[in-house]
mmCIF file of C-alpha atoms and ligand atoms in Angstrom:
data_model
loop_
_atom_site.group_PDB
_atom_site.id
_atom_site.type_symbol
_atom_site.label_atom_id
_atom_site.label_comp_id
_atom_site.label_asym_id
_atom_site.label_seq_id
_atom_site.Cartn_x
_atom_site.Cartn_y
_atom_site.Cartn_z
ATOM 1 C CA MET A 1 14.849 24.881 -5.224
ATOM 2 C CA LYS A 2 13.696 21.467 -4.034
ATOM 3 C CA HIS A 3 13.996 18.295 -6.093
ATOM 4 C CA SER A 4 10.194 17.991 -5.850
ATOM 5 C CA GLU A 5 9.866 21.251 -7.825
ATOM 6 C CA LEU A 6 12.112 19.835 -10.509
ATOM 7 C CA ILE A 7 10.092 16.612 -10.673
ATOM 8 C CA GLU A 8 6.885 18.623 -11.047
ATOM 9 C CA ILE A 9 8.319 20.204 -14.200
ATOM 10 C CA LEU A 10 9.497 16.851 -15.576
ATOM 11 C CA ALA A 11 6.219 15.087 -14.683
ATOM 12 C CA ASP A 12 4.668 15.903 -18.069
ATOM 13 C CA GLY A 13 7.076 13.471 -19.737
ATOM 14 C CA ASN A 14 8.329 16.117 -22.235
ATOM 15 C CA PHE A 15 11.917 17.282 -22.636
ATOM 16 C CA HIS A 16 12.932 20.389 -20.700
ATOM 17 C CA SER A 17 16.339 22.012 -21.128
ATOM 18 C CA GLY A 18 18.473 22.979 -18.147
ATOM 19 C CA GLU A 19 18.014 26.638 -19.135
ATOM 20 C CA GLU A 20 14.250 26.334 -19.289
ATOM 21 C CA ILE A 21 14.074 24.607 -15.901
ATOM 22 C CA GLY A 22 16.444 27.169 -14.351
ATOM 23 C CA ALA A 23 14.339 30.033 -15.704
ATOM 24 C CA ALA A 24 11.078 28.469 -14.513
ATOM 25 C CA LEU A 25 12.427 27.969 -11.001
ATOM 26 C CA GLY A 26 14.552 31.134 -10.849
ATOM 27 C CA VAL A 27 17.839 29.263 -10.287
ATOM 28 C CA SER A 28 21.101 28.764 -12.169
ATOM 29 C CA ARG A 29 21.782 25.845 -14.518
ATOM 30 C CA ALA A 30 24.337 24.639 -12.006
ATOM 31 C CA ALA A 31 21.601 24.447 -9.351
ATOM 32 C CA VAL A 32 19.397 22.481 -11.769
ATOM 33 C CA TRP A 33 22.276 20.098 -12.443
ATOM 34 C CA LYS A 34 22.759 19.551 -8.714
ATOM 35 C CA GLN A 35 19.112 18.637 -8.260
ATOM 36 C CA LEU A 36 19.242 16.285 -11.262
ATOM 37 C CA GLN A 37 22.137 14.528 -9.585
ATOM 38 C CA LYS A 38 20.009 14.128 -6.475
ATOM 39 C CA LEU A 39 17.266 12.496 -8.541
ATOM 40 C CA GLU A 40 19.850 10.138 -9.948
ATOM 41 C CA ALA A 41 21.128 9.320 -6.463
ATOM 42 C CA MET A 42 17.534 8.511 -5.450
ATOM 43 C CA ASP A 43 17.200 6.107 -8.408
ATOM 44 C CA ILE A 44 14.361 8.123 -9.889
ATOM 45 C CA PRO A 45 14.444 7.222 -13.568
ATOM 46 C CA PHE A 46 14.863 10.117 -16.025
ATOM 47 C CA ASN A 47 16.343 10.535 -19.495
ATOM 48 C CA SER A 48 19.028 13.054 -20.351
ATOM 49 C CA VAL A 49 19.521 13.715 -24.072
ATOM 50 C CA LYS A 50 22.108 16.127 -25.405
ATOM 51 C CA GLY A 51 20.511 19.073 -27.185
ATOM 52 C CA LYS A 52 17.048 18.232 -25.874
ATOM 53 C CA GLY A 53 17.329 18.248 -22.119
ATOM 54 C CA TYR A 54 15.745 16.090 -19.444
ATOM 55 C CA ARG A 55 12.513 14.198 -19.086
ATOM 56 C CA LEU A 56 10.856 11.426 -17.137
ATOM 57 C CA PRO A 57 10.478 8.297 -19.295
ATOM 58 C CA GLU A 58 6.736 8.990 -19.339
ATOM 59 C CA ALA A 59 4.200 11.437 -17.973
ATOM 60 C CA VAL A 60 3.199 10.718 -14.369
ATOM 61 C CA THR A 61 0.640 12.073 -11.945
ATOM 62 C CA LEU A 62 2.432 12.928 -8.728
ATOM 63 C CA LEU A 63 0.741 12.833 -5.368
ATOM 64 C CA SER A 64 0.230 16.244 -3.826
ATOM 65 C CA LYS A 65 -1.499 17.426 -0.688
ATOM 66 C CA GLU A 66 -3.510 19.965 -2.709
ATOM 67 C CA ALA A 67 -4.756 17.402 -5.231
ATOM 68 C CA LEU A 68 -5.544 14.948 -2.428
ATOM 69 C CA ALA A 69 -7.568 17.638 -0.643
ATOM 70 C CA ALA A 70 -9.454 18.397 -3.852
ATOM 71 C CA HIS A 71 -10.568 14.742 -3.905
ATOM 72 C CA GLY A 72 -11.808 14.759 -0.304
ATOM 73 C CA PHE A 73 -8.725 13.366 1.480
ATOM 74 C CA PRO A 74 -9.544 13.531 5.231
ATOM 75 C CA HIS A 75 -6.672 15.888 6.194
ATOM 76 C CA ALA A 76 -8.359 16.902 9.462
ATOM 77 C CA VAL A 77 -8.041 13.352 10.854
ATOM 78 C CA PHE A 78 -4.221 13.506 10.787
ATOM 79 C CA ASP A 79 -1.681 15.484 12.778
ATOM 80 C CA GLN A 80 0.793 15.007 9.983
ATOM 81 C CA VAL A 81 0.612 14.137 6.285
ATOM 82 C CA ASP A 82 3.908 13.642 4.411
ATOM 83 C CA VAL A 83 4.445 12.998 0.722
ATOM 84 C CA SER A 84 7.998 11.941 -0.182
ATOM 85 C CA LEU A 85 9.523 11.249 -3.545
ATOM 86 C CA SER A 86 11.532 8.293 -2.321
ATOM 87 C CA LEU A 87 11.849 6.390 0.962
ATOM 88 C CA ASP A 88 13.419 3.062 1.779
ATOM 89 C CA SER A 89 10.034 1.954 3.132
ATOM 90 C CA THR A 90 7.086 4.013 4.348
ATOM 91 C CA ASN A 91 6.691 1.465 7.173
ATOM 92 C CA ASN A 92 10.294 2.107 8.264
ATOM 93 C CA ALA A 93 9.685 5.866 8.210
ATOM 94 C CA MET A 94 6.540 5.480 10.319
ATOM 95 C CA MET A 95 8.138 3.045 12.776
ATOM 96 C CA GLN A 96 10.849 5.652 13.391
ATOM 97 C CA MET A 97 8.244 8.338 13.873
ATOM 98 C CA ALA A 98 6.363 6.087 16.275
ATOM 99 C CA GLU A 99 9.317 6.120 18.666
ATOM 100 C CA ASN A 100 8.651 9.798 19.462
ATOM 101 C CA ASN A 101 4.923 9.751 19.057
ATOM 102 C CA THR A 102 2.453 9.008 21.808
ATOM 103 C CA ASP A 103 -0.987 9.661 20.484
ATOM 104 C CA GLY A 104 -0.931 11.331 17.086
ATOM 105 C CA ARG A 105 -2.340 9.960 13.846
ATOM 106 C CA LYS A 106 0.076 10.312 10.986
ATOM 107 C CA ILE A 107 0.324 9.159 7.392
ATOM 108 C CA CYS A 108 3.159 9.153 4.906
ATOM 109 C CA PHE A 109 3.233 8.413 1.205
ATOM 110 C CA ALA A 110 6.188 7.720 -1.046
ATOM 111 C CA GLU A 111 6.313 7.891 -4.830
ATOM 112 C CA MET A 112 8.789 5.015 -4.723
ATOM 113 C CA GLN A 113 10.408 2.738 -2.140
ATOM 114 C CA THR A 114 13.960 1.511 -2.435
ATOM 115 C CA ALA A 115 13.444 -1.260 0.135
ATOM 116 C CA GLY A 116 9.681 -1.804 0.186
ATOM 117 C CA ARG A 117 8.798 -4.741 2.434
ATOM 118 C CA GLY A 118 6.079 -7.346 2.147
ATOM 119 C CA ARG A 119 4.971 -9.913 4.701
ATOM 120 C CA ARG A 120 7.177 -12.832 5.576
ATOM 121 C CA GLY A 121 10.402 -11.043 4.606
ATOM 122 C CA ARG A 122 9.385 -10.503 1.007
ATOM 123 C CA THR A 123 10.335 -7.493 -1.118
ATOM 124 C CA TRP A 124 7.553 -5.179 -2.246
ATOM 125 C CA VAL A 125 8.424 -3.971 -5.746
ATOM 126 C CA SER A 126 7.826 -0.184 -5.659
ATOM 127 C CA PRO A 127 8.571 1.609 -8.961
ATOM 128 C CA PHE A 128 8.326 5.406 -9.196
ATOM 129 C CA ALA A 129 4.865 7.039 -9.339
ATOM 130 C CA GLN A 130 3.151 3.904 -10.643
ATOM 131 C CA ASN A 131 1.403 2.472 -7.619
ATOM 132 C CA LEU A 132 0.363 3.525 -4.150
ATOM 133 C CA TYR A 133 2.657 3.041 -1.143
ATOM 134 C CA PHE A 134 1.755 4.487 2.229
ATOM 135 C CA SER A 135 1.851 3.881 5.967
ATOM 136 C CA MET A 136 -0.377 5.176 8.670
ATOM 137 C CA LEU A 137 0.370 5.507 12.360
ATOM 138 C CA TRP A 138 -2.696 4.875 14.472
ATOM 139 C CA PRO A 139 -2.605 4.704 18.271
ATOM 140 C CA PHE A 140 -4.461 1.937 20.095
ATOM 141 C CA SER A 141 -4.842 2.311 23.829
ATOM 142 C CA GLN A 142 -5.511 -1.292 24.862
ATOM 143 C CA GLY A 143 -2.462 -3.056 23.555
ATOM 144 C CA ILE A 144 -2.166 -5.921 21.123
ATOM 145 C CA ALA A 145 -5.463 -7.570 22.150
ATOM 146 C CA ALA A 146 -7.362 -4.608 20.703
ATOM 147 C CA ILE A 147 -5.953 -5.102 17.233
ATOM 148 C CA GLN A 148 -6.994 -8.678 16.591
ATOM 149 C CA GLY A 149 -8.591 -8.710 13.149
ATOM 150 C CA LEU A 150 -7.100 -5.327 12.211
ATOM 151 C CA SER A 151 -5.487 -6.545 9.000
ATOM 152 C CA LEU A 152 -8.852 -7.918 7.839
ATOM 153 C CA ALA A 153 -10.513 -4.597 8.652
ATOM 154 C CA VAL A 154 -7.894 -2.720 6.623
ATOM 155 C CA GLY A 155 -8.405 -5.098 3.697
ATOM 156 C CA LEU A 156 -12.126 -4.483 3.870
ATOM 157 C CA ALA A 157 -11.592 -0.709 3.744
ATOM 158 C CA ILE A 158 -9.541 -1.086 0.571
ATOM 159 C CA HIS A 159 -12.171 -3.397 -0.871
ATOM 160 C CA ARG A 160 -14.830 -0.732 -0.229
ATOM 161 C CA ALA A 161 -12.624 1.877 -1.889
ATOM 162 C CA LEU A 162 -12.104 -0.345 -4.930
ATOM 163 C CA SER A 163 -15.867 -0.871 -5.263
ATOM 164 C CA GLU A 164 -16.378 2.893 -5.156
ATOM 165 C CA LEU A 165 -13.766 3.238 -7.902
ATOM 166 C CA GLY A 166 -15.604 0.696 -10.057
ATOM 167 C CA VAL A 167 -13.669 -2.534 -9.418
ATOM 168 C CA GLU A 168 -16.289 -5.266 -9.114
ATOM 169 C CA ARG A 169 -13.956 -8.247 -9.214
ATOM 170 C CA ALA A 170 -11.854 -7.637 -6.095
ATOM 171 C CA GLY A 171 -11.783 -10.170 -3.289
ATOM 172 C CA LEU A 172 -10.088 -10.577 0.074
ATOM 173 C CA LYS A 173 -7.726 -13.332 1.023
ATOM 174 C CA TRP A 174 -7.175 -14.004 4.704
ATOM 175 C CA PRO A 175 -5.433 -12.416 6.469
ATOM 176 C CA ASN A 176 -4.563 -9.363 4.414
ATOM 177 C CA ASP A 177 -4.336 -9.661 0.664
ATOM 178 C CA ILE A 178 -6.462 -7.896 -1.875
ATOM 179 C CA LEU A 179 -6.932 -10.024 -4.964
ATOM 180 C CA ALA A 180 -8.726 -9.634 -8.271
ATOM 181 C CA ASP A 181 -9.598 -12.105 -10.979
ATOM 182 C CA HIS A 182 -7.580 -11.076 -14.002
ATOM 183 C CA GLN A 183 -7.440 -13.160 -17.158
ATOM 184 C CA GLY A 184 -8.795 -16.087 -15.175
ATOM 185 C CA VAL A 185 -6.136 -15.939 -12.454
ATOM 186 C CA LYS A 186 -6.527 -14.701 -8.866
ATOM 187 C CA SER A 187 -3.959 -11.895 -8.974
ATOM 188 C CA LYS A 188 -2.532 -9.713 -6.238
ATOM 189 C CA LEU A 189 -3.911 -6.187 -6.314
ATOM 190 C CA GLY A 190 -2.709 -5.065 -2.910
ATOM 191 C CA GLY A 191 -1.136 -6.072 0.367
ATOM 192 C CA ILE A 192 -1.050 -4.892 3.965
ATOM 193 C CA LEU A 193 1.862 -4.965 6.386
ATOM 194 C CA ILE A 194 0.980 -4.218 10.004
ATOM 195 C CA GLU A 195 3.766 -3.601 12.509
ATOM 196 C CA LEU A 196 3.682 -2.675 16.184
ATOM 197 C CA THR A 197 5.779 -0.608 18.523
ATOM 198 C CA GLY A 198 5.353 0.332 22.148
ATOM 199 C CA ASP A 199 3.929 -1.714 24.958
ATOM 200 C CA VAL A 200 2.041 -4.699 23.558
ATOM 201 C CA THR A 201 0.101 -5.036 26.817
ATOM 202 C CA ASP A 202 -0.835 -1.374 27.082
ATOM 203 C CA ALA A 203 -0.816 1.680 24.785
ATOM 204 C CA CYS A 204 0.817 0.662 21.547
ATOM 205 C CA GLN A 205 1.378 2.238 18.200
ATOM 206 C CA VAL A 206 0.325 0.466 15.088
ATOM 207 C CA VAL A 207 1.874 1.112 11.714
ATOM 208 C CA ILE A 208 -0.455 0.087 8.913
ATOM 209 C CA GLY A 209 1.385 -0.189 5.605
ATOM 210 C CA VAL A 210 -0.584 -0.461 2.384
ATOM 211 C CA GLY A 211 0.677 -1.222 -1.081
ATOM 212 C CA LEU A 212 -1.942 -0.991 -3.816
ATOM 213 C CA ASN A 213 -1.041 -1.835 -7.373
ATOM 214 C CA LEU A 214 -2.320 0.793 -9.779
ATOM 215 C CA ASP A 215 -0.438 -0.093 -12.946
ATOM 216 C CA VAL A 216 1.500 -3.342 -13.159
ATOM 217 C CA ARG A 217 3.689 -3.496 -16.294
ATOM 218 C CA ILE A 218 5.246 -6.577 -17.819
ATOM 219 C CA GLN A 219 8.722 -5.514 -16.642
ATOM 220 C CA ASP A 220 7.448 -5.144 -13.060
ATOM 221 C CA GLN A 221 5.598 -8.456 -13.159
ATOM 222 C CA ALA A 222 8.911 -10.131 -13.959
ATOM 223 C CA LYS A 223 10.242 -8.966 -10.565
ATOM 224 C CA ILE A 224 7.177 -10.070 -8.572
ATOM 225 C CA ASP A 225 6.973 -13.670 -7.375
ATOM 226 C CA GLN A 226 3.239 -14.034 -7.917
ATOM 227 C CA GLN A 227 0.691 -12.937 -10.478
ATOM 228 C CA ALA A 228 -0.094 -9.237 -9.896
ATOM 229 C CA VAL A 229 -2.556 -6.794 -11.389
ATOM 230 C CA GLY A 230 -3.123 -3.048 -11.131
ATOM 231 C CA ALA A 231 -6.323 -1.019 -10.781
ATOM 232 C CA LYS A 232 -5.699 0.396 -14.263
ATOM 233 C CA GLN A 233 -5.700 -3.103 -15.776
ATOM 234 C CA LEU A 234 -9.083 -3.603 -14.054
ATOM 235 C CA GLY A 235 -10.557 -0.530 -15.730
ATOM 236 C CA VAL A 236 -10.064 2.176 -13.063
ATOM 237 C CA THR A 237 -9.627 5.557 -14.740
ATOM 238 C CA ALA A 238 -9.433 7.795 -11.633
ATOM 239 C CA ASP A 239 -6.027 9.403 -11.123
ATOM 240 C CA ARG A 240 -3.609 8.512 -8.316
ATOM 241 C CA ASN A 241 -4.665 11.385 -6.086
ATOM 242 C CA GLU A 242 -8.323 10.472 -6.348
ATOM 243 C CA ILE A 243 -7.643 6.771 -5.743
ATOM 244 C CA THR A 244 -5.503 7.655 -2.712
ATOM 245 C CA ALA A 245 -8.138 9.977 -1.257
ATOM 246 C CA VAL A 246 -10.871 7.338 -1.672
ATOM 247 C CA VAL A 247 -8.727 4.591 -0.104
ATOM 248 C CA VAL A 248 -7.699 6.687 2.906
ATOM 249 C CA LYS A 249 -11.243 7.964 3.461
ATOM 250 C CA HIS A 250 -12.531 4.370 3.695
ATOM 251 C CA LEU A 251 -9.585 3.357 5.840
ATOM 252 C CA VAL A 252 -10.294 6.098 8.375
ATOM 253 C CA ASP A 253 -14.007 5.145 8.457
ATOM 254 C CA VAL A 254 -13.200 1.490 9.079
ATOM 255 C CA LEU A 255 -10.524 2.257 11.692
ATOM 256 C CA GLU A 256 -12.952 4.440 13.579
ATOM 257 C CA THR A 257 -15.455 1.562 13.748
ATOM 258 C CA PHE A 258 -12.713 -0.946 14.513
ATOM 259 C CA SER A 259 -11.204 1.173 17.326
ATOM 260 C CA VAL A 260 -14.541 1.118 19.145
ATOM 261 C CA SER A 261 -16.000 -2.305 18.326
ATOM 262 C CA GLY A 262 -13.220 -4.456 16.869
ATOM 263 C CA PHE A 263 -13.728 -6.728 13.866
ATOM 264 C CA ALA A 264 -17.124 -8.196 14.817
ATOM 265 C CA PRO A 265 -19.342 -5.587 13.055
ATOM 266 C CA LEU A 266 -17.251 -5.934 9.879
ATOM 267 C CA LYS A 267 -17.326 -9.734 9.720
ATOM 268 C CA GLY A 268 -20.421 -10.072 7.509
ATOM 269 C CA GLU A 269 -19.101 -7.709 4.871
ATOM 270 C CA TRP A 270 -15.650 -9.309 4.968
ATOM 271 C CA SER A 271 -17.240 -12.726 4.372
ATOM 272 C CA GLU A 272 -19.058 -11.461 1.300
ATOM 273 C CA ALA A 273 -15.718 -10.414 -0.174
ATOM 274 C CA ASP A 274 -13.906 -13.622 0.907
ATOM 275 C CA ALA A 275 -12.098 -14.904 -2.200
ATOM 276 C CA PHE A 276 -11.301 -18.326 -0.638
ATOM 277 C CA LYS A 277 -14.615 -19.242 0.948
ATOM 278 C CA GLY A 278 -15.487 -22.903 0.330
ATOM 279 C CA LEU A 279 -12.217 -23.519 -1.490
ATOM 280 C CA SER A 280 -9.694 -26.130 -0.646
ATOM 281 C CA ALA A 281 -6.457 -24.572 0.562
ATOM 282 C CA LYS A 282 -3.180 -25.117 2.311
ATOM 283 C CA LEU A 283 -2.099 -23.046 5.295
ATOM 284 C CA VAL A 284 1.654 -22.702 5.549
ATOM 285 C CA LEU A 285 2.753 -22.272 9.165
ATOM 286 C CA PRO A 286 6.359 -21.542 10.177
ATOM 287 C CA SER A 287 7.148 -25.244 10.557
ATOM 288 C CA SER A 288 4.204 -27.186 9.157
ATOM 289 C CA GLU A 289 1.394 -27.155 6.615
ATOM 290 C CA ILE A 290 -2.287 -27.769 7.150
ATOM 291 C CA HIS A 291 -4.739 -28.692 4.405
ATOM 292 C CA GLY A 292 -8.428 -28.006 4.600
ATOM 293 C CA THR A 293 -11.444 -26.211 3.264
ATOM 294 C CA CYS A 294 -11.781 -22.480 4.002
ATOM 295 C CA MET A 295 -14.959 -21.857 5.979
ATOM 296 C CA GLY A 296 -14.585 -18.084 6.350
ATOM 297 C CA VAL A 297 -13.660 -16.151 9.479
ATOM 298 C CA ASN A 298 -15.138 -15.722 12.959
ATOM 299 C CA GLU A 299 -15.902 -12.502 14.850
ATOM 300 C CA LYS A 300 -12.266 -12.176 15.932
ATOM 301 C CA GLY A 301 -11.056 -12.457 12.361
ATOM 302 C CA GLU A 302 -9.630 -15.964 12.856
ATOM 303 C CA LEU A 303 -9.589 -18.266 9.852
ATOM 304 C CA ILE A 304 -11.924 -21.258 10.121
ATOM 305 C CA LEU A 305 -10.404 -24.242 8.373
ATOM 306 C CA ASP A 306 -12.225 -27.566 8.025
ATOM 307 C CA THR A 307 -9.414 -30.104 8.250
ATOM 308 C CA GLU A 308 -9.096 -33.905 8.454
ATOM 309 C CA THR A 309 -9.061 -33.593 12.237
ATOM 310 C CA GLY A 310 -12.047 -31.263 12.384
ATOM 311 C CA ILE A 311 -12.571 -27.501 12.482
ATOM 312 C CA GLN A 312 -9.470 -25.522 13.403
ATOM 313 C CA LEU A 313 -9.082 -21.786 14.036
ATOM 314 C CA PHE A 314 -6.012 -19.767 13.049
ATOM 315 C CA ASN A 315 -4.726 -16.361 14.046
ATOM 316 C CA ALA A 316 -3.122 -14.111 11.500
ATOM 317 C CA GLY A 317 0.589 -14.428 12.057
ATOM 318 C CA GLU A 318 3.458 -15.558 9.970
ATOM 319 C CA VAL A 319 1.198 -17.782 7.943
ATOM 320 C CA SER A 320 0.362 -17.993 4.297
ATOM 321 C CA LEU A 321 -2.747 -19.374 2.684
ATOM 322 C CA ARG A 322 -2.480 -20.974 -0.736
ATOM 323 C CA LEU A 323 -5.150 -22.261 -3.016
ATOM 324 C CA GLY A 324 -5.530 -25.984 -3.599
ATOM 325 C CA ASP A 325 -3.430 -28.806 -2.235
ATOM 326 C CA ALA A 326 -0.283 -28.042 -4.163
HETATM 327 C C1 LIG B 1 2.288 -8.100 1.553
HETATM 328 O O1 LIG B 1 1.286 -8.419 0.904
HETATM 329 O O2 LIG B 1 3.250 -8.862 1.635
HETATM 330 C C2 LIG B 1 2.319 -6.767 2.254
HETATM 331 C C3 LIG B 1 2.803 -5.670 1.348
HETATM 332 C C4 LIG B 1 2.859 -4.316 2.019
HETATM 333 C C5 LIG B 1 3.535 -3.273 1.150
HETATM 334 C C6 LIG B 1 3.421 -1.910 1.727
HETATM 335 S S1 LIG B 1 3.926 -0.645 0.590
HETATM 336 C C7 LIG B 1 3.864 0.554 1.848
HETATM 337 C C8 LIG B 1 4.400 -0.096 3.105
HETATM 338 N N1 LIG B 1 5.828 0.028 3.180
HETATM 339 C C9 LIG B 1 6.450 -1.150 3.080
HETATM 340 O O3 LIG B 1 7.690 -1.313 3.084
HETATM 341 N N2 LIG B 1 5.543 -2.142 2.971
HETATM 342 C C10 LIG B 1 4.195 -1.620 2.997
#
């Protein structure tokens, strides 16, 4: 018995006794107990009530390869598709895989992350089976130069997916945030963390990590350092497998264009979704801050900022763009 089989039984949110679970899986109660302990060790939340049995605190829809396929997930594009219950970080898992990988395309999903990472050293809050956390390994043959603008392209793919799922209010924030207006506030709907391994001047491997909020609860918001919103709060009713399949399908489409032609053909569409265009903003660089008006992006995906000293261009790096002068 695998712990994933146990979770599938508990996923309905109802109580199941040890006996019932053992019978369903053809194992002893002791074996069920052992797997429950593993869930506990993985920090997967479940309730245990004497006389009633075990349950997840609420019903969840788990990701599964079969359900993804049923929603048109592009399995054929990948050499490997992994779905894990819990990982420290899907980016970490993919970076490790990249060490032994030369040209394959791979993707891994986790139902939760115990050390999910955001940009600029931030934590990415990753509760169990609530949101979407995945990383994709995509080889690029021409080194780091070929991936300029990649994070914008990935953002655009997610924006397309959200439109297909019915979210009209999503916008993109340079270089790689997905935002949505929620209760009058620009709130974070998703983020992208791109990491590189290999030879930056030649063939390199790119790990594209995506976190998309599907259901942000009050208790999660308390742990997040900025206003966040989930697709559910924006009216999306599709289940997690469908959302995942739609997102990955658009991501593959965009990456195929990007691998051949770079960001240039995507620039117009990105600009239409630009949530900061024409707004006054502050760019936080590692050791300074620059104020200006956001004038969109150029064909390389650089930010065009109209500053006191004239137009300046910025590359996506360890920078952060904030609204207003504050
Ligand atoms: C950001 O906006 O700061 C980027 C967030 C990226 C989060 C995703 S979740 C899947 C992948 N694994 C990680 O540890 N981080 C990325």
